[in-house]
Structures are given as C-alpha cells and as structure tokens.
Amino acid sequence: MPFKMNSASNGQKESAKDVSKTRHSSELLHVLTSMTSGALAGAVAKTTIAPLDRTKIIFQTSQMHFSIKNVLKVISNTVKGQGVLALWRGNSATMARIVPYAAIQFAAFEQLKNLLTPETRDGPALTRFVCGSLAGIIAAFCTYPLDLVRARMAVTQKGRYNGLLDAVRKIHMEEGMKKFYRGFVPTMLGIVPYAGLSFLTYETCKSKYRIWTDGAEPNSMYRMAFGACAGFVGQSTTYPLDIVRRRMQTDGTHGEKNPDYRTIMSTVRSVLRNEGLITGLYKGLSMNWVKGPIAVGMSFTTYDFFHERFQKLIERTP
C-alpha cells in the first residue's frame, strides 16, 4: 500500500514538473516571437524612411532654415555629391540600434501588459501608457549608444567614419566613454510620453475598433491608420526634446564644441535665442508629420502581422 501511495505521489510530482516545463517553454517562446516580430517591424519601418530621417537630422543639428525648398536642396546636393546610397548613410548604425531596440520594446510591452493585466486583453488606458513608457525606457537604455553613433554618421561627410565599428572606435578614442550617453537625459524625458502615448493611442484604437465591430480584428489598412495616429500624437508632443537630444549628441562633430549645448536648459535657451520657437525647437516637425506616422504605422502593422502568424504557427506545432 505505501508503495502505491509513493508511486502516485511521484507521478503527481513528475506531472507537475512537466506542466511547469511546458509553461516556461511557452512563455519563452512568446517572448522570442515578440522580439523577432519587433526586430522585423523596426527594420522594415526604419529602412523605408531612412532618407527622410537623415535629412531631418541634418536640419535638427544645424541652424539652416527649414523649408520644403531647402529639404529638396539638401537631398539633391547629397545625391549629386555622394550618390543615391548616401541618403541611407548611417542606416547600418540605424539597423544595429533599431533591431534590438524594437525587439526589446515590443517584447517588454507584451510582458508588462501580461504582468499588469493578466486576465484582460485590453487593460485600462493608464496601464497601456505605463507599459509603453516603461518598454521605451528599457529599450532606449539598452541601445542609446548606437543612437548617438547613428546621429554622428548621419551628419558627417563620407570618409569621417568608415562604418559603424570605426565610428564607435573613433568616438571612444577621441571623446571618451561618457560621450556615448551624451543627450541621454532629454532622451529619457522624451521617451516616457512618446512611447507611452504611441502604445496608448494604437492599443486604444484597436480596442475601440473591436467594440464597434463586435470583436472583429482590424485589417492591415486600419492598423496602418491607427499606427499613423499614434506616431502623429507621440512625435508632436515630444519633438522639442528630440531637437535638444540631437544637438547634444552631435556637438563637436564639425569642429569646436558649442558651450551652449552642455545641458538641456542651456541647449533650449540657445536654440530659442538664435533660432526661435517654431523655427528652432520645432524645426523639421512638418517632415516628422510625414515620416513619423509612416514609420510608426508600418512598425505596428508589421509587428502585428508577424506576431499573429508566429503565434498561429506555434499553436499548430504539436
């Protein structure tokens, strides 16, 4: 009799272990699918808008007046002087940053959402905002040095940096390790509302759509539109901090450093004094209204596309 009881007890323990292993494997697989989908989403979106992104950074980091005429002039001069591929200069650094950034951000958002609202598909608005903000902070902290390198490569002439690794080496040798996190504070101040509002807007639009259509899932066109709205709201709200971040990141790239770009407030004062509010702190925003919604819309849509298909593939796998 005792033997039978021990056998039953051992069987229950083995069964519990199997269930635990299956659960952990499922959770790990969910994280990996989120990261892979996020990486693909970031790569597709950023490669598409890379020429506009590079042009925007050139305006952000100079005192050149922003206008459609000057935008076309910068693009034309770049193509004539350096070739068409120069419009994608710095894209290797962009990919090196955006692939892990998007992978971490989307995976972190999914995990945080499951942690804070495990029993509901669509949590309250505040939860969506908090999850988006925290996901953005985690991703930005992990990949910020690559963002700085990308900005440097975008504003310098061909030959200054021979690729991503050469840029990292030269910045480290010439300016030290601290330089890799210059402009980090304004980035964090901007990422909280930007990532929070982006995820909040997109998830809320999808949630409302399900309510209005009795549970139907939005198609790719609707997702693009929802993502575009998310990008418009997020970037319009935090754009001045993006200007400050870029000025601090690229200071000293073309020669002597500007003493006005040492802190966030001194950078803001300098831009306002020399360039004004709209033509300074909001310089290039209209370009962001074109590229931002496209990039964010493509990013969210691509993520959902791959994530849903990976999930279906996992469900079919025995």
mmCIF file of C-alpha atoms in Angstrom:
data_model
loop_
_atom_site.group_PDB
_atom_site.id
_atom_site.type_symbol
_atom_site.label_atom_id
_atom_site.label_comp_id
_atom_site.label_asym_id
_atom_site.label_seq_id
_atom_site.Cartn_x
_atom_site.Cartn_y
_atom_site.Cartn_z
ATOM 1 C CA MET A 1 0.000 0.000 0.000
ATOM 2 C CA PRO A 2 2.710 2.528 0.895
ATOM 3 C CA PHE A 3 4.409 1.621 -2.369
ATOM 4 C CA LYS A 4 1.278 2.531 -4.319
ATOM 5 C CA MET A 5 0.949 5.851 -2.493
ATOM 6 C CA ASN A 6 4.594 6.714 -3.179
ATOM 7 C CA SER A 7 4.130 5.817 -6.834
ATOM 8 C CA ALA A 8 1.069 8.074 -7.072
ATOM 9 C CA SER A 9 2.924 10.877 -5.292
ATOM 10 C CA ASN A 10 5.914 10.556 -7.615
ATOM 11 C CA GLY A 11 3.599 10.549 -10.602
ATOM 12 C CA GLN A 12 1.958 13.780 -9.452
ATOM 13 C CA LYS A 13 5.360 15.414 -8.953
ATOM 14 C CA GLU A 14 6.504 14.375 -12.423
ATOM 15 C CA SER A 15 3.249 15.670 -13.883
ATOM 16 C CA ALA A 16 3.673 18.999 -12.068
ATOM 17 C CA LYS A 17 7.239 19.271 -13.382
ATOM 18 C CA ASP A 18 6.067 18.593 -16.933
ATOM 19 C CA VAL A 19 3.364 21.260 -16.638
ATOM 20 C CA SER A 20 5.918 23.737 -15.246
ATOM 21 C CA LYS A 21 8.384 22.997 -18.057
ATOM 22 C CA THR A 22 5.655 23.370 -20.673
ATOM 23 C CA ARG A 23 4.560 26.704 -19.185
ATOM 24 C CA HIS A 24 8.125 28.059 -19.078
ATOM 25 C CA SER A 25 8.750 26.895 -22.656
ATOM 26 C CA SER A 26 5.535 28.576 -23.779
ATOM 27 C CA GLU A 27 6.465 31.842 -22.031
ATOM 28 C CA LEU A 28 9.967 31.795 -23.536
ATOM 29 C CA LEU A 29 8.545 31.118 -26.985
ATOM 30 C CA HIS A 30 6.107 34.019 -26.558
ATOM 31 C CA VAL A 31 8.985 36.372 -25.655
ATOM 32 C CA LEU A 32 11.064 35.177 -28.615
ATOM 33 C CA THR A 33 8.193 35.643 -31.073
ATOM 34 C CA SER A 34 7.585 39.148 -29.700
ATOM 35 C CA MET A 35 11.278 40.028 -30.043
ATOM 36 C CA THR A 36 11.555 38.605 -33.563
ATOM 37 C CA SER A 37 8.382 40.371 -34.707
ATOM 38 C CA GLY A 38 9.588 43.618 -33.133
ATOM 39 C CA ALA A 39 13.001 43.362 -34.786
ATOM 40 C CA LEU A 40 11.418 42.830 -38.221
ATOM 41 C CA ALA A 41 8.987 45.700 -37.631
ATOM 42 C CA GLY A 42 11.763 48.117 -36.718
ATOM 43 C CA ALA A 43 13.956 47.107 -39.659
ATOM 44 C CA VAL A 44 11.174 47.470 -42.254
ATOM 45 C CA ALA A 45 9.926 50.816 -40.932
ATOM 46 C CA LYS A 46 13.314 52.495 -40.491
ATOM 47 C CA THR A 47 14.776 51.360 -43.810
ATOM 48 C CA THR A 48 11.736 52.773 -45.613
ATOM 49 C CA ILE A 49 12.035 56.257 -44.134
ATOM 50 C CA ALA A 50 15.862 56.378 -43.804
ATOM 51 C CA PRO A 51 16.401 59.166 -46.413
ATOM 52 C CA LEU A 52 13.867 61.433 -44.685
ATOM 53 C CA ASP A 53 15.326 60.562 -41.294
ATOM 54 C CA ARG A 54 18.850 61.506 -42.362
ATOM 55 C CA THR A 55 17.636 64.776 -43.883
ATOM 56 C CA LYS A 56 15.708 65.593 -40.703
ATOM 57 C CA ILE A 57 18.799 65.055 -38.541
ATOM 58 C CA ILE A 58 20.834 67.397 -40.773
ATOM 59 C CA PHE A 59 18.275 70.175 -40.162
ATOM 60 C CA GLN A 60 17.957 69.382 -36.458
ATOM 61 C CA THR A 61 21.692 69.691 -35.879
ATOM 62 C CA SER A 62 22.271 72.897 -37.864
ATOM 63 C CA GLN A 63 20.902 76.429 -37.953
ATOM 64 C CA MET A 64 19.774 76.043 -41.586
ATOM 65 C CA HIS A 65 16.246 77.374 -42.122
ATOM 66 C CA PHE A 66 13.749 74.562 -42.623
ATOM 67 C CA SER A 67 11.564 74.675 -45.738
ATOM 68 C CA ILE A 68 10.452 72.260 -48.441
ATOM 69 C CA LYS A 69 12.811 74.036 -50.845
ATOM 70 C CA ASN A 70 15.777 73.508 -48.526
ATOM 71 C CA VAL A 71 14.777 69.884 -47.891
ATOM 72 C CA LEU A 72 14.822 69.171 -51.624
ATOM 73 C CA LYS A 73 18.100 71.088 -51.926
ATOM 74 C CA VAL A 74 19.760 69.002 -49.193
ATOM 75 C CA ILE A 75 18.542 65.755 -50.774
ATOM 76 C CA SER A 76 19.623 66.892 -54.260
ATOM 77 C CA ASN A 77 23.084 68.017 -53.085
ATOM 78 C CA THR A 78 23.550 64.757 -51.196
ATOM 79 C CA VAL A 79 22.707 62.670 -54.267
ATOM 80 C CA LYS A 80 24.895 64.800 -56.576
ATOM 81 C CA GLY A 81 27.866 64.930 -54.246
ATOM 82 C CA GLN A 82 27.794 61.496 -52.634
ATOM 83 C CA GLY A 83 25.414 59.333 -54.653
ATOM 84 C CA VAL A 84 21.921 57.956 -54.013
ATOM 85 C CA LEU A 85 23.106 55.475 -51.397
ATOM 86 C CA ALA A 86 24.330 58.402 -49.278
ATOM 87 C CA LEU A 87 20.667 59.007 -48.404
ATOM 88 C CA TRP A 88 20.916 55.754 -46.441
ATOM 89 C CA ARG A 89 24.232 56.760 -44.838
ATOM 90 C CA GLY A 90 24.151 55.765 -41.198
ATOM 91 C CA ASN A 91 21.490 53.136 -41.877
ATOM 92 C CA SER A 92 23.853 50.375 -40.741
ATOM 93 C CA ALA A 93 24.010 52.106 -37.357
ATOM 94 C CA THR A 94 20.249 52.592 -37.507
ATOM 95 C CA MET A 95 19.723 48.862 -38.083
ATOM 96 C CA ALA A 96 22.231 47.959 -35.377
ATOM 97 C CA ARG A 97 20.182 50.087 -32.995
ATOM 98 C CA ILE A 98 16.587 49.704 -34.187
ATOM 99 C CA VAL A 99 16.605 45.901 -34.463
ATOM 100 C CA PRO A 100 17.448 45.338 -30.766
ATOM 101 C CA TYR A 101 15.513 48.478 -29.740
ATOM 102 C CA ALA A 102 12.260 47.412 -31.396
ATOM 103 C CA ALA A 103 12.757 43.796 -30.305
ATOM 104 C CA ILE A 104 13.209 44.821 -26.665
ATOM 105 C CA GLN A 105 10.452 47.455 -26.737
ATOM 106 C CA PHE A 106 7.706 45.241 -28.166
ATOM 107 C CA ALA A 107 8.673 42.232 -26.045
ATOM 108 C CA ALA A 108 8.846 44.384 -22.903
ATOM 109 C CA PHE A 109 5.445 45.911 -23.664
ATOM 110 C CA GLU A 110 3.832 42.488 -24.095
ATOM 111 C CA GLN A 111 5.391 41.153 -20.889
ATOM 112 C CA LEU A 112 4.487 44.230 -18.848
ATOM 113 C CA LYS A 113 0.919 44.159 -20.179
ATOM 114 C CA ASN A 114 0.575 40.471 -19.263
ATOM 115 C CA LEU A 115 2.027 41.183 -15.830
ATOM 116 C CA LEU A 116 -0.218 44.157 -15.012
ATOM 117 C CA THR A 117 -3.414 42.935 -16.715
ATOM 118 C CA PRO A 118 -3.095 39.124 -16.916
ATOM 119 C CA GLU A 119 -6.834 38.441 -17.180
ATOM 120 C CA THR A 120 -7.859 41.058 -19.740
ATOM 121 C CA ARG A 121 -6.841 41.573 -23.348
ATOM 122 C CA ASP A 122 -7.203 45.340 -23.208
ATOM 123 C CA GLY A 123 -6.227 46.913 -19.904
ATOM 124 C CA PRO A 124 -7.177 50.429 -18.792
ATOM 125 C CA ALA A 125 -5.689 53.426 -20.594
ATOM 126 C CA LEU A 126 -3.276 54.241 -17.763
ATOM 127 C CA THR A 127 -1.871 50.701 -17.865
ATOM 128 C CA ARG A 128 -1.266 50.944 -21.618
ATOM 129 C CA PHE A 129 0.535 54.254 -21.131
ATOM 130 C CA VAL A 130 2.680 52.941 -18.255
ATOM 131 C CA CYS A 131 3.564 49.735 -20.132
ATOM 132 C CA GLY A 132 4.503 51.711 -23.249
ATOM 133 C CA SER A 133 6.617 54.196 -21.284
ATOM 134 C CA LEU A 134 8.489 51.506 -19.348
ATOM 135 C CA ALA A 135 9.067 49.486 -22.516
ATOM 136 C CA GLY A 136 10.502 52.588 -24.205
ATOM 137 C CA ILE A 137 12.787 53.344 -21.248
ATOM 138 C CA ILE A 138 14.153 49.788 -21.144
ATOM 139 C CA ALA A 139 14.781 49.697 -24.900
ATOM 140 C CA ALA A 140 16.339 53.186 -25.027
ATOM 141 C CA PHE A 141 18.688 52.490 -22.123
ATOM 142 C CA CYS A 142 19.955 49.293 -23.760
ATOM 143 C CA THR A 143 20.552 50.812 -27.198
ATOM 144 C CA TYR A 144 21.281 54.531 -26.634
ATOM 145 C CA PRO A 145 24.997 54.470 -27.593
ATOM 146 C CA LEU A 146 24.039 53.138 -31.022
ATOM 147 C CA ASP A 147 21.569 56.010 -31.438
ATOM 148 C CA LEU A 148 24.366 58.504 -30.804
ATOM 149 C CA VAL A 149 26.618 56.766 -33.339
ATOM 150 C CA ARG A 150 23.775 56.795 -35.887
ATOM 151 C CA ALA A 151 23.304 60.560 -35.452
ATOM 152 C CA ARG A 152 27.045 61.148 -35.860
ATOM 153 C CA MET A 153 27.192 59.093 -39.047
ATOM 154 C CA ALA A 154 24.157 60.903 -40.462
ATOM 155 C CA VAL A 155 25.619 64.418 -40.129
ATOM 156 C CA THR A 156 29.234 63.730 -41.166
ATOM 157 C CA GLN A 157 30.738 63.502 -44.626
ATOM 158 C CA LYS A 158 31.684 60.188 -46.177
ATOM 159 C CA GLY A 159 35.167 59.228 -45.004
ATOM 160 C CA ARG A 160 34.894 60.619 -41.478
ATOM 161 C CA TYR A 161 33.664 57.272 -40.206
ATOM 162 C CA ASN A 162 34.269 54.108 -42.212
ATOM 163 C CA GLY A 163 31.281 52.202 -40.929
ATOM 164 C CA LEU A 164 29.681 51.545 -37.573
ATOM 165 C CA LEU A 165 32.636 49.929 -35.801
ATOM 166 C CA ASP A 166 35.029 52.646 -36.976
ATOM 167 C CA ALA A 167 32.644 55.322 -35.658
ATOM 168 C CA VAL A 168 32.435 53.597 -32.274
ATOM 169 C CA ARG A 169 36.239 53.303 -32.105
ATOM 170 C CA LYS A 170 36.905 56.946 -33.064
ATOM 171 C CA ILE A 171 34.286 58.405 -30.705
ATOM 172 C CA HIS A 172 35.692 56.307 -27.866
ATOM 173 C CA MET A 173 39.313 57.290 -28.601
ATOM 174 C CA GLU A 174 38.693 60.983 -29.284
ATOM 175 C CA GLU A 175 35.946 61.802 -26.771
ATOM 176 C CA GLY A 176 35.772 59.002 -24.212
ATOM 177 C CA MET A 177 33.099 56.585 -22.991
ATOM 178 C CA LYS A 178 30.909 59.304 -21.450
ATOM 179 C CA LYS A 179 30.180 60.705 -24.898
ATOM 180 C CA PHE A 180 28.158 57.610 -25.796
ATOM 181 C CA TYR A 181 25.472 58.685 -23.298
ATOM 182 C CA ARG A 182 25.543 62.422 -24.035
ATOM 183 C CA GLY A 183 21.967 63.629 -24.501
ATOM 184 C CA PHE A 184 20.625 60.623 -22.593
ATOM 185 C CA VAL A 185 18.550 62.665 -20.113
ATOM 186 C CA PRO A 186 16.483 64.527 -22.740
ATOM 187 C CA THR A 187 16.021 61.185 -24.487
ATOM 188 C CA MET A 188 14.530 59.693 -21.327
ATOM 189 C CA LEU A 189 12.353 62.770 -20.777
ATOM 190 C CA GLY A 190 11.069 62.405 -24.323
ATOM 191 C CA ILE A 191 10.705 58.621 -24.448
ATOM 192 C CA VAL A 192 8.292 58.446 -21.495
ATOM 193 C CA PRO A 193 5.488 60.460 -23.145
ATOM 194 C CA TYR A 194 6.430 59.367 -26.688
ATOM 195 C CA ALA A 195 6.401 55.598 -26.155
ATOM 196 C CA GLY A 196 3.554 55.846 -23.657
ATOM 197 C CA LEU A 197 1.311 57.877 -25.958
ATOM 198 C CA SER A 198 2.224 55.810 -29.034
ATOM 199 C CA PHE A 199 1.264 52.485 -27.457
ATOM 200 C CA LEU A 200 -1.739 54.043 -25.697
ATOM 201 C CA THR A 201 -3.106 55.531 -28.939
ATOM 202 C CA TYR A 202 -2.530 52.402 -31.033
ATOM 203 C CA GLU A 203 -3.900 49.935 -28.476
ATOM 204 C CA THR A 204 -6.900 52.188 -27.741
ATOM 205 C CA CYS A 205 -7.736 52.485 -31.457
ATOM 206 C CA LYS A 206 -7.636 48.690 -31.821
ATOM 207 C CA SER A 207 -9.753 48.229 -28.699
ATOM 208 C CA LYS A 208 -12.392 50.716 -29.904
ATOM 209 C CA TYR A 209 -12.443 49.042 -33.313
ATOM 210 C CA ARG A 210 -13.213 45.658 -31.709
ATOM 211 C CA ILE A 211 -16.051 47.236 -29.729
ATOM 212 C CA TRP A 212 -17.537 48.925 -32.800
ATOM 213 C CA THR A 213 -17.294 45.749 -34.925
ATOM 214 C CA ASP A 214 -18.430 43.196 -32.316
ATOM 215 C CA GLY A 215 -14.985 41.691 -31.770
ATOM 216 C CA ALA A 216 -13.572 41.773 -35.309
ATOM 217 C CA GLU A 217 -9.837 42.346 -35.731
ATOM 218 C CA PRO A 218 -8.728 45.397 -37.755
ATOM 219 C CA ASN A 219 -7.122 44.654 -41.128
ATOM 220 C CA SER A 220 -3.704 45.955 -42.200
ATOM 221 C CA MET A 221 -5.055 49.235 -43.590
ATOM 222 C CA TYR A 222 -6.791 50.074 -40.323
ATOM 223 C CA ARG A 223 -3.679 49.113 -38.359
ATOM 224 C CA MET A 224 -1.586 51.420 -40.558
ATOM 225 C CA ALA A 225 -4.037 54.248 -39.897
ATOM 226 C CA PHE A 226 -4.058 53.571 -36.137
ATOM 227 C CA GLY A 227 -0.252 53.437 -36.096
ATOM 228 C CA ALA A 228 -0.059 56.677 -38.079
ATOM 229 C CA CYS A 229 -2.287 58.379 -35.497
ATOM 230 C CA ALA A 230 -0.063 57.003 -32.736
ATOM 231 C CA GLY A 231 3.058 58.344 -34.442
ATOM 232 C CA PHE A 232 1.488 61.753 -35.033
ATOM 233 C CA VAL A 233 0.407 62.146 -31.395
ATOM 234 C CA GLY A 234 3.631 60.814 -29.879
ATOM 235 C CA GLN A 235 6.081 62.757 -32.032
ATOM 236 C CA SER A 236 4.199 66.058 -31.994
ATOM 237 C CA THR A 237 4.153 66.010 -28.188
ATOM 238 C CA THR A 238 7.847 65.301 -27.640
ATOM 239 C CA TYR A 239 9.544 66.860 -30.681
ATOM 240 C CA PRO A 240 11.428 69.730 -28.926
ATOM 241 C CA LEU A 241 13.264 67.192 -26.754
ATOM 242 C CA ASP A 242 14.339 65.407 -29.934
ATOM 243 C CA ILE A 243 15.942 68.644 -31.155
ATOM 244 C CA VAL A 244 17.782 69.040 -27.833
ATOM 245 C CA ARG A 245 18.947 65.423 -27.908
ATOM 246 C CA ARG A 246 20.353 65.707 -31.435
ATOM 247 C CA ARG A 247 22.173 68.979 -30.695
ATOM 248 C CA MET A 248 23.841 67.455 -27.632
ATOM 249 C CA GLN A 249 24.672 64.204 -29.439
ATOM 250 C CA THR A 250 26.350 65.834 -32.444
ATOM 251 C CA ASP A 251 28.028 68.781 -30.694
ATOM 252 C CA GLY A 252 31.691 68.972 -31.690
ATOM 253 C CA THR A 253 31.276 66.797 -34.777
ATOM 254 C CA HIS A 254 32.281 69.588 -37.174
ATOM 255 C CA GLY A 255 34.965 71.194 -35.017
ATOM 256 C CA GLU A 256 34.883 73.219 -31.807
ATOM 257 C CA LYS A 257 32.244 72.329 -29.230
ATOM 258 C CA ASN A 258 29.413 74.767 -28.500
ATOM 259 C CA PRO A 259 29.429 75.686 -24.780
ATOM 260 C CA ASP A 260 25.684 76.376 -25.012
ATOM 261 C CA TYR A 261 24.998 72.670 -25.610
ATOM 262 C CA ARG A 262 26.358 71.410 -22.273
ATOM 263 C CA THR A 263 22.989 70.926 -20.526
ATOM 264 C CA ILE A 264 19.348 70.534 -21.512
ATOM 265 C CA MET A 265 18.314 74.018 -20.387
ATOM 266 C CA SER A 266 21.330 75.763 -21.925
ATOM 267 C CA THR A 267 20.628 73.985 -25.222
ATOM 268 C CA VAL A 268 16.960 75.030 -25.121
ATOM 269 C CA ARG A 269 17.919 78.652 -24.359
ATOM 270 C CA SER A 270 20.494 78.696 -27.164
ATOM 271 C CA VAL A 271 18.066 77.329 -29.761
ATOM 272 C CA LEU A 272 15.310 79.748 -28.679
ATOM 273 C CA ARG A 273 17.686 82.719 -28.683
ATOM 274 C CA ASN A 274 19.319 82.009 -32.037
ATOM 275 C CA GLU A 275 16.537 80.318 -33.991
ATOM 276 C CA GLY A 276 13.215 80.936 -32.247
ATOM 277 C CA LEU A 277 10.472 78.596 -31.018
ATOM 278 C CA ILE A 278 8.779 77.364 -34.199
ATOM 279 C CA THR A 279 11.840 77.632 -36.463
ATOM 280 C CA GLY A 280 14.151 76.256 -33.769
ATOM 281 C CA LEU A 281 12.650 73.795 -31.299
ATOM 282 C CA TYR A 282 10.051 72.670 -33.834
ATOM 283 C CA LYS A 283 12.343 72.756 -36.871
ATOM 284 C CA GLY A 284 11.630 69.787 -39.127
ATOM 285 C CA LEU A 285 8.384 68.853 -37.370
ATOM 286 C CA SER A 286 6.425 69.024 -40.623
ATOM 287 C CA MET A 287 8.823 66.429 -42.070
ATOM 288 C CA ASN A 288 8.205 64.324 -38.977
ATOM 289 C CA TRP A 289 4.470 64.564 -39.680
ATOM 290 C CA VAL A 290 5.236 62.789 -42.969
ATOM 291 C CA LYS A 291 7.859 60.239 -41.934
ATOM 292 C CA GLY A 292 6.739 59.674 -38.329
ATOM 293 C CA PRO A 293 3.220 58.371 -38.997
ATOM 294 C CA ILE A 294 4.541 56.255 -41.894
ATOM 295 C CA ALA A 295 7.277 54.718 -39.733
ATOM 296 C CA VAL A 296 5.113 54.093 -36.668
ATOM 297 C CA GLY A 297 2.210 52.832 -38.766
ATOM 298 C CA MET A 298 4.461 50.396 -40.619
ATOM 299 C CA SER A 299 6.141 49.341 -37.384
ATOM 300 C CA PHE A 300 2.927 48.443 -35.527
ATOM 301 C CA THR A 301 1.375 46.817 -38.609
ATOM 302 C CA THR A 302 4.467 44.735 -39.368
ATOM 303 C CA TYR A 303 4.736 43.683 -35.731
ATOM 304 C CA ASP A 304 1.109 42.526 -35.575
ATOM 305 C CA PHE A 305 1.427 40.746 -38.935
ATOM 306 C CA PHE A 306 4.427 38.640 -37.941
ATOM 307 C CA HIS A 307 3.415 38.181 -34.302
ATOM 308 C CA GLU A 308 -0.009 36.779 -35.216
ATOM 309 C CA ARG A 309 1.485 34.394 -37.758
ATOM 310 C CA PHE A 310 4.179 33.189 -35.372
ATOM 311 C CA GLN A 311 1.501 32.563 -32.754
ATOM 312 C CA LYS A 312 -0.604 30.538 -35.213
ATOM 313 C CA LEU A 313 2.482 28.547 -36.205
ATOM 314 C CA ILE A 314 3.211 27.751 -32.558
ATOM 315 C CA GLU A 315 -0.396 26.679 -31.953
ATOM 316 C CA ARG A 316 -0.219 24.243 -34.889
ATOM 317 C CA THR A 317 3.068 22.752 -33.716
ATOM 318 C CA PRO A 318 2.433 19.580 -31.655
#
